Structures are given as C-alpha cells and as structure tokens.
mmCIF file of C-alpha atoms in Angstrom:
data_model
loop_
_atom_site.group_PDB
_atom_site.id
_atom_site.type_symbol
_atom_site.label_atom_id
_atom_site.label_comp_id
_atom_site.label_asym_id
_atom_site.label_seq_id
_atom_site.Cartn_x
_atom_site.Cartn_y
_atom_site.Cartn_z
ATOM 1 C CA UNK A 154 23.930 -6.973 -7.155
ATOM 2 C CA UNK A 155 20.679 -8.929 -7.216
ATOM 3 C CA UNK A 156 17.905 -9.022 -4.650
ATOM 4 C CA UNK A 157 15.436 -11.691 -3.605
ATOM 5 C CA UNK A 158 11.656 -11.444 -3.820
ATOM 6 C CA UNK A 159 8.973 -12.939 -1.589
ATOM 7 C CA UNK A 160 5.225 -12.616 -2.220
ATOM 8 C CA UNK A 161 2.688 -13.330 0.543
ATOM 9 C CA UNK A 162 -1.002 -13.837 -0.165
ATOM 10 C CA UNK A 163 -2.166 -12.266 3.094
ATOM 11 C CA UNK A 164 -3.344 -14.027 6.245
ATOM 12 C CA UNK A 165 -2.436 -13.940 9.920
ATOM 13 C CA UNK A 166 -2.265 -17.612 10.931
ATOM 14 C CA UNK A 167 0.552 -17.856 13.484
ATOM 15 C CA UNK A 168 1.245 -21.422 12.357
ATOM 16 C CA UNK A 169 2.338 -20.108 8.951
ATOM 17 C CA UNK A 170 4.458 -17.156 10.100
ATOM 18 C CA UNK A 171 7.827 -18.920 10.025
ATOM 19 C CA UNK A 172 7.179 -20.308 6.540
ATOM 20 C CA UNK A 173 5.957 -17.064 4.959
ATOM 21 C CA UNK A 174 8.327 -14.585 6.657
ATOM 22 C CA UNK A 175 11.351 -16.717 7.569
ATOM 23 C CA UNK A 176 13.045 -16.870 4.134
ATOM 24 C CA UNK A 177 12.646 -13.104 3.662
ATOM 25 C CA UNK A 178 14.065 -12.318 7.099
ATOM 26 C CA UNK A 179 17.023 -14.644 6.519
ATOM 27 C CA UNK A 180 17.736 -12.869 3.237
ATOM 28 C CA UNK A 181 17.563 -9.527 5.055
ATOM 29 C CA UNK A 182 19.979 -10.820 7.705
ATOM 30 C CA UNK A 183 22.384 -11.751 4.907
ATOM 31 C CA UNK A 184 22.068 -8.203 3.536
ATOM 32 C CA UNK A 185 22.849 -6.890 7.032
ATOM 33 C CA UNK A 186 25.993 -8.994 7.264
ATOM 34 C CA UNK A 187 24.462 -11.430 9.700
ATOM 35 C CA UNK A 188 23.210 -8.955 12.309
ATOM 36 C CA UNK A 189 19.632 -8.042 13.138
ATOM 37 C CA UNK A 190 18.330 -6.425 9.933
ATOM 38 C CA UNK A 191 16.232 -3.267 9.864
ATOM 39 C CA UNK A 192 12.993 -4.137 8.057
ATOM 40 C CA UNK A 193 11.267 -1.167 6.462
ATOM 41 C CA UNK A 194 7.502 -1.755 6.608
ATOM 42 C CA UNK A 195 5.765 0.382 3.986
ATOM 43 C CA UNK A 196 2.180 1.157 5.014
ATOM 44 C CA UNK A 197 -0.245 3.493 3.263
ATOM 45 C CA UNK A 198 -1.464 5.507 6.221
ATOM 46 C CA UNK A 199 -5.186 6.259 6.137
ATOM 47 C CA UNK A 200 -5.087 7.399 9.742
ATOM 48 C CA UNK A 201 -4.427 3.974 11.255
ATOM 49 C CA UNK A 202 -0.850 3.440 10.072
ATOM 50 C CA UNK A 203 0.618 3.042 13.546
ATOM 51 C CA UNK A 204 -2.026 0.469 14.397
ATOM 52 C CA UNK A 205 -1.343 -1.442 11.206
ATOM 53 C CA UNK A 206 2.397 -1.473 11.926
ATOM 54 C CA UNK A 207 1.637 -2.829 15.392
ATOM 55 C CA UNK A 208 0.189 -5.953 13.731
ATOM 56 C CA UNK A 209 3.313 -6.696 11.684
ATOM 57 C CA UNK A 210 6.021 -5.846 14.216
ATOM 58 C CA UNK A 211 5.442 -8.657 16.755
ATOM 59 C CA UNK A 212 5.025 -11.252 14.012
ATOM 60 C CA UNK A 213 8.344 -10.320 12.392
ATOM 61 C CA UNK A 214 10.181 -10.175 15.723
ATOM 62 C CA UNK A 215 8.826 -13.580 16.743
ATOM 63 C CA UNK A 216 10.024 -15.212 13.517
ATOM 64 C CA UNK A 217 13.566 -13.801 13.601
ATOM 65 C CA UNK A 218 15.861 -11.312 15.287
ATOM 66 C CA UNK A 219 15.082 -8.115 13.391
ATOM 67 C CA UNK A 220 14.205 -4.450 13.854
ATOM 68 C CA UNK A 221 10.942 -3.544 12.083
ATOM 69 C CA UNK A 222 10.778 0.135 11.125
ATOM 70 C CA UNK A 223 7.490 1.849 10.186
ATOM 71 C CA UNK A 224 7.635 3.633 6.830
ATOM 72 C CA UNK A 225 4.213 5.283 6.871
ATOM 73 C CA UNK A 226 3.127 7.061 3.689
ATOM 74 C CA UNK A 227 0.047 9.276 4.141
ATOM 75 C CA UNK A 228 -2.717 8.586 1.644
ATOM 76 C CA UNK A 229 -2.098 10.664 -1.480
ATOM 77 C CA UNK A 230 1.647 11.060 -0.925
ATOM 78 C CA UNK A 231 4.520 9.131 -2.548
ATOM 79 C CA UNK A 232 7.188 6.758 -1.259
ATOM 80 C CA UNK A 233 10.632 8.297 -0.691
ATOM 81 C CA UNK A 234 13.220 5.924 -2.180
ATOM 82 C CA UNK A 235 15.890 7.606 -0.042
ATOM 83 C CA UNK A 236 14.528 5.582 2.879
ATOM 84 C CA UNK A 237 16.022 2.445 1.339
ATOM 85 C CA UNK A 238 19.491 3.503 2.520
ATOM 86 C CA UNK A 239 18.491 2.812 6.121
ATOM 87 C CA UNK A 240 17.018 -0.705 5.807
ATOM 88 C CA UNK A 241 18.204 -4.189 4.899
ATOM 89 C CA UNK A 242 14.777 -5.555 3.977
ATOM 90 C CA UNK A 243 11.650 -3.972 2.478
ATOM 91 C CA UNK A 244 8.204 -5.285 3.394
ATOM 92 C CA UNK A 245 5.362 -3.616 1.495
ATOM 93 C CA UNK A 246 2.297 -4.303 3.594
ATOM 94 C CA UNK A 247 -1.399 -4.772 2.920
ATOM 95 C CA UNK A 248 -4.291 -2.395 2.448
ATOM 96 C CA UNK A 249 -6.102 -0.800 -0.469
ATOM 97 C CA UNK A 250 -4.163 -2.035 -3.509
ATOM 98 C CA UNK A 251 -4.822 0.970 -5.819
ATOM 99 C CA UNK A 252 -3.502 3.249 -3.069
ATOM 100 C CA UNK A 253 -0.277 1.231 -2.850
ATOM 101 C CA UNK A 254 0.146 1.423 -6.619
ATOM 102 C CA UNK A 255 -0.254 5.202 -6.424
ATOM 103 C CA UNK A 256 2.253 5.462 -3.563
ATOM 104 C CA UNK A 257 4.934 3.945 -5.820
ATOM 105 C CA UNK A 258 3.820 5.625 -9.055
ATOM 106 C CA UNK A 259 6.723 8.109 -8.997
ATOM 107 C CA UNK A 260 9.403 5.449 -8.594
ATOM 108 C CA UNK A 261 8.182 2.467 -10.625
ATOM 109 C CA UNK A 262 11.257 2.646 -12.848
ATOM 110 C CA UNK A 263 13.725 3.290 -10.022
ATOM 111 C CA UNK A 264 12.828 1.198 -7.013
ATOM 112 C CA UNK A 265 13.752 -2.234 -8.456
ATOM 113 C CA UNK A 266 17.159 -0.927 -9.533
ATOM 114 C CA UNK A 267 17.818 0.534 -6.096
ATOM 115 C CA UNK A 268 16.836 -2.714 -4.407
ATOM 116 C CA UNK A 269 19.328 -4.485 -6.640
ATOM 117 C CA UNK A 270 22.027 -1.875 -6.028
ATOM 118 C CA UNK A 271 21.661 -2.091 -2.249
ATOM 119 C CA UNK A 272 21.000 -5.851 -2.198
ATOM 120 C CA UNK A 273 17.733 -5.382 -0.292
ATOM 121 C CA UNK A 274 15.227 -8.262 -0.440
ATOM 122 C CA UNK A 275 11.608 -7.348 -1.213
ATOM 123 C CA UNK A 276 8.574 -8.888 0.465
ATOM 124 C CA UNK A 277 5.023 -7.988 -0.471
ATOM 125 C CA UNK A 278 2.053 -8.832 1.741
ATOM 126 C CA UNK A 279 -1.335 -8.799 -0.023
ATOM 127 C CA UNK A 280 -1.361 -5.380 -1.771
ATOM 128 C CA UNK A 281 2.433 -5.365 -1.588
ATOM 129 C CA UNK A 282 2.496 -8.634 -3.527
ATOM 130 C CA UNK A 283 0.088 -7.355 -6.196
ATOM 131 C CA UNK A 284 2.053 -4.172 -6.942
ATOM 132 C CA UNK A 285 5.317 -6.113 -7.346
ATOM 133 C CA UNK A 286 4.149 -7.226 -10.797
ATOM 134 C CA UNK A 287 4.912 -5.415 -14.039
ATOM 135 C CA UNK A 288 1.182 -5.559 -14.798
ATOM 136 C CA UNK A 289 -0.390 -4.987 -11.387
ATOM 137 C CA UNK A 290 -3.914 -6.312 -10.875
ATOM 138 C CA UNK A 291 -5.203 -3.693 -8.446
ATOM 139 C CA UNK A 292 -8.851 -4.694 -8.019
ATOM 140 C CA UNK A 293 -12.323 -4.713 -9.486
ATOM 141 C CA UNK A 294 -15.002 -7.380 -9.444
ATOM 142 C CA UNK A 295 -16.665 -7.061 -12.863
ATOM 143 C CA UNK A 296 -15.394 -8.175 -16.267
ATOM 144 C CA UNK A 297 -17.457 -6.410 -18.921
ATOM 145 C CA UNK A 298 -20.189 -5.931 -16.331
ATOM 146 C CA UNK A 299 -20.184 -9.617 -15.317
ATOM 147 C CA UNK A 300 -19.210 -10.532 -11.755
ATOM 148 C CA UNK A 301 -16.028 -12.616 -11.571
ATOM 149 C CA UNK A 302 -15.355 -12.408 -7.816
ATOM 150 C CA UNK A 303 -17.170 -11.149 -4.709
ATOM 151 C CA UNK A 304 -17.866 -7.423 -4.616
ATOM 152 C CA UNK A 305 -16.119 -7.300 -1.239
ATOM 153 C CA UNK A 306 -12.856 -7.989 -3.115
ATOM 154 C CA UNK A 307 -13.257 -4.994 -5.425
ATOM 155 C CA UNK A 308 -10.760 -2.599 -3.734
ATOM 156 C CA UNK A 309 -13.189 0.281 -4.395
ATOM 157 C CA UNK A 310 -13.146 -0.429 -8.156
ATOM 158 C CA UNK A 311 -15.868 -1.752 -10.450
ATOM 159 C CA UNK A 312 -14.278 -3.257 -13.576
ATOM 160 C CA UNK A 313 -11.183 -5.434 -13.149
ATOM 161 C CA UNK A 314 -8.232 -3.082 -13.522
ATOM 162 C CA UNK A 315 -4.570 -3.615 -14.384
ATOM 163 C CA UNK A 316 -2.087 -0.776 -13.848
ATOM 164 C CA UNK A 317 1.664 -0.330 -14.173
ATOM 165 C CA UNK A 318 3.447 -2.010 -11.271
ATOM 166 C CA UNK A 319 6.991 -2.228 -10.003
ATOM 167 C CA UNK A 320 8.059 -4.926 -12.462
ATOM 168 C CA UNK A 321 9.889 -6.889 -9.786
ATOM 169 C CA UNK A 322 8.248 -10.139 -10.918
ATOM 170 C CA UNK A 323 7.297 -11.094 -14.495
ATOM 171 C CA UNK A 324 3.766 -12.294 -13.697
ATOM 172 C CA UNK A 325 0.574 -10.652 -12.459
ATOM 173 C CA UNK A 326 -0.392 -11.367 -8.857
ATOM 174 C CA UNK A 327 -3.695 -11.731 -7.051
ATOM 175 C CA UNK A 328 -4.053 -12.576 -3.367
ATOM 176 C CA UNK A 329 -6.492 -14.041 -0.812
ATOM 177 C CA UNK A 330 -7.269 -16.463 -3.648
ATOM 178 C CA UNK A 331 -9.165 -19.215 -1.827
ATOM 179 C CA UNK A 332 -10.408 -17.076 1.047
ATOM 180 C CA UNK A 333 -11.888 -14.209 -1.005
ATOM 181 C CA UNK A 334 -12.621 -16.121 -4.215
ATOM 182 C CA UNK A 335 -10.181 -14.039 -6.289
ATOM 183 C CA UNK A 336 -8.806 -16.706 -8.636
ATOM 184 C CA UNK A 337 -11.554 -16.071 -11.255
ATOM 185 C CA UNK A 338 -10.603 -12.380 -11.250
ATOM 186 C CA UNK A 339 -7.031 -13.243 -12.189
ATOM 187 C CA UNK A 340 -8.302 -15.563 -14.919
ATOM 188 C CA UNK A 341 -10.499 -12.780 -16.299
ATOM 189 C CA UNK A 342 -7.640 -10.275 -16.146
ATOM 190 C CA UNK A 343 -5.282 -12.682 -17.922
ATOM 191 C CA UNK A 344 -7.760 -13.181 -20.764
ATOM 192 C CA UNK A 345 -8.808 -9.522 -21.173
ATOM 193 C CA UNK A 346 -5.343 -7.967 -20.810
ATOM 194 C CA UNK A 347 -3.336 -10.650 -22.595
ATOM 195 C CA UNK A 348 -1.216 -11.501 -19.564
ATOM 196 C CA UNK A 349 1.355 -14.194 -20.243
ATOM 197 C CA UNK A 350 1.276 -15.489 -16.663
ATOM 198 C CA UNK A 351 -0.534 -14.799 -13.421
ATOM 199 C CA UNK A 352 -0.220 -16.227 -9.924
ATOM 200 C CA UNK A 353 -3.032 -16.154 -7.346
ATOM 201 C CA UNK A 354 -1.842 -16.773 -3.796
ATOM 202 C CA UNK A 355 -3.908 -18.174 -0.956
ATOM 203 C CA UNK A 356 -3.580 -16.596 2.456
ATOM 204 C CA UNK A 357 -0.745 -17.833 4.696
ATOM 205 C CA UNK A 358 1.163 -18.781 1.563
ATOM 206 C CA UNK A 359 4.438 -17.387 0.234
ATOM 207 C CA UNK A 360 5.956 -17.559 -3.234
ATOM 208 C CA UNK A 361 9.693 -16.910 -3.493
ATOM 209 C CA UNK A 362 10.954 -15.899 -6.923
ATOM 210 C CA UNK A 363 14.444 -17.359 -7.227
ATOM 211 C CA UNK A 364 17.428 -16.024 -9.153
ATOM 212 C CA UNK A 365 17.117 -18.829 -11.714
ATOM 213 C CA UNK A 366 13.538 -17.882 -12.630
ATOM 214 C CA UNK A 367 11.628 -20.345 -10.502
ATOM 215 C CA UNK A 368 8.762 -19.747 -8.061
ATOM 216 C CA UNK A 369 9.048 -21.731 -4.839
ATOM 217 C CA UNK A 370 5.916 -22.130 -2.684
ATOM 218 C CA UNK A 371 5.788 -22.317 1.121
ATOM 219 C CA UNK A 372 3.044 -22.162 3.726
ATOM 220 C CA UNK A 373 -0.402 -23.559 4.382
ATOM 221 C CA UNK A 374 -2.160 -22.830 1.084
ATOM 222 C CA UNK A 375 -1.464 -22.899 -2.625
ATOM 223 C CA UNK A 376 -0.168 -20.737 -5.431
ATOM 224 C CA UNK A 377 -2.421 -20.970 -8.498
ATOM 225 C CA UNK A 378 -0.550 -20.471 -11.775
ATOM 226 C CA UNK A 379 -2.663 -19.121 -14.666
ATOM 227 C CA UNK A 380 -1.295 -19.274 -18.221
ATOM 228 C CA UNK A 381 -2.919 -18.851 -21.662
ATOM 229 C CA UNK A 382 -4.125 -22.062 -23.259
ATOM 230 C CA UNK A 383 -3.931 -23.033 -26.924
ATOM 231 C CA UNK A 384 -7.702 -22.751 -27.470
ATOM 232 C CA UNK A 385 -8.214 -19.207 -26.219
ATOM 233 C CA UNK A 386 -8.793 -20.348 -22.651
ATOM 234 C CA UNK A 387 -6.385 -20.562 -19.749
ATOM 235 C CA UNK A 388 -4.483 -23.320 -17.980
ATOM 236 C CA UNK A 389 -4.631 -23.304 -14.176
ATOM 237 C CA UNK A 390 -2.431 -25.415 -11.925
ATOM 238 C CA UNK A 391 -2.095 -25.227 -8.150
ATOM 239 C CA UNK A 392 1.176 -25.726 -6.270
ATOM 240 C CA UNK A 393 1.563 -26.373 -2.552
ATOM 241 C CA UNK A 394 4.271 -26.179 0.079
ATOM 242 C CA UNK A 395 7.657 -27.256 -1.263
ATOM 243 C CA UNK A 396 6.619 -27.252 -4.908
ATOM 244 C CA UNK A 397 7.887 -24.883 -7.588
ATOM 245 C CA UNK A 398 7.212 -23.746 -11.151
ATOM 246 C CA UNK A 399 8.642 -21.424 -13.802
ATOM 247 C CA UNK A 400 8.139 -17.688 -13.272
ATOM 248 C CA UNK A 401 8.113 -16.739 -16.951
ATOM 249 C CA UNK A 402 5.029 -16.989 -19.129
#
C-alpha cells in the first residue's frame, strides 16, 4: 500500500491554510475510511511542546473535520514508530531541523515502510519537510566559510550540513525560501554534496509528491527546483500554484 506526501515550506497565513493542509487532510480522511482522521502531530519538545501544538490544532480543525493528536518527543529522545498504529495522518511539525533529524535517526529505514503499510499520508511543515528527504539539508549558513544565507537561518550550525533523512522524497528540501533567503543555501548544498535535485519552498506553499513521480505546487508562494547544469552550475526554475514538475533528478 502506498502513501501520499505533502511538504509545506512553513508560514501561518490563514489565507493559505486550505491550500497547504487541505490535500493532506483529505488523504488522511481517505485512510480513515471517510471519518474524521486522527492526525499525529510530531513536535520536538524543548519545553514548549504543548504551546507549539496549540498553534497547529486550530488551523487543522478549521480546514477539515479531524482530530489532531500531540506526539511530543522530548529533546534528545527518539520517535516511537508504534504510535503510527493510532493515527491516519502524520504531520511532522516545525522547529530546529537538526533536532528533528535526530528524533527520527533510529527509524530512518523503517518509518517510510510503515507509512506505506498502514496507508498513512505524510505531511512535513518546515523542519518536517526538510527531514523527509533522503539527503536532508538540516541547516548551516556558510559554504567553505562563505555566507550563502542569513545567519539567522543557520539552525545552530555553521557550515551547510546534509544528513541522512527519511528518504520519503527523492530530492533535498529547504524551506522559508523567499522569506529567509534560503534558496542560495540549497544551491550551495546541491553543488557541494552532488545532489541530483533540490526543492526550496516558500512559506505558505505546499508541494505534493504524486504517485507518478510528479511534484504539484499549491499555495501563495513558489517551489524552486534546483538541478545540476551541464557546465558545473545549477539550473533553477520556480513553479507556482497549480504547476508541477518531475520529482526525480
């Protein structure tokens, strides 16, 4: 059984909520047999997990009939894949991206298979989108000591860093692209780490990875596709609401 994947570049604009969360919640309702799906919201809890969940819950409930469930993972602990048995949709939320990668480090090779087995759609918001990649761009603001994005985007890292991710999507992901100036970081990571494809998402923008290997864009911003060029550079193309492109490199 397959599962569907939805990547959200961050952002809290109410005008975009239906576009960025609606397709995921409809997929979760399908997994629930048409009833109100239980949406597991994975949050790395640094002491404010309940407060963070309180931001997501009303947004999800306003978009569709659903039951958000907090799955709080204390900083330094690991995600329990057994929790997947009790939900029909998995939303991995935002926060410090390296911490989210560490939370899933014990189940990188198991979680995608379990999502497929249970037919649970995956949505990643900000950090949750970044760790969905096989090669997860977790942060940094320097490339060989040269600044490639604002230091405020660094995620507590110096050099741009790529770690093992969940492998749910075949391309690297960066987020808050236009708002935080992160597109150059993805370009630098693609060149230094030999990434075949990367996608930088603006806030209030969702990219759905379809079963036939396409990426469908929805929301207020753009998805910026970064691929290697023939001259050692990269090719960048932006796609807006209703447009799509190939997921593979």
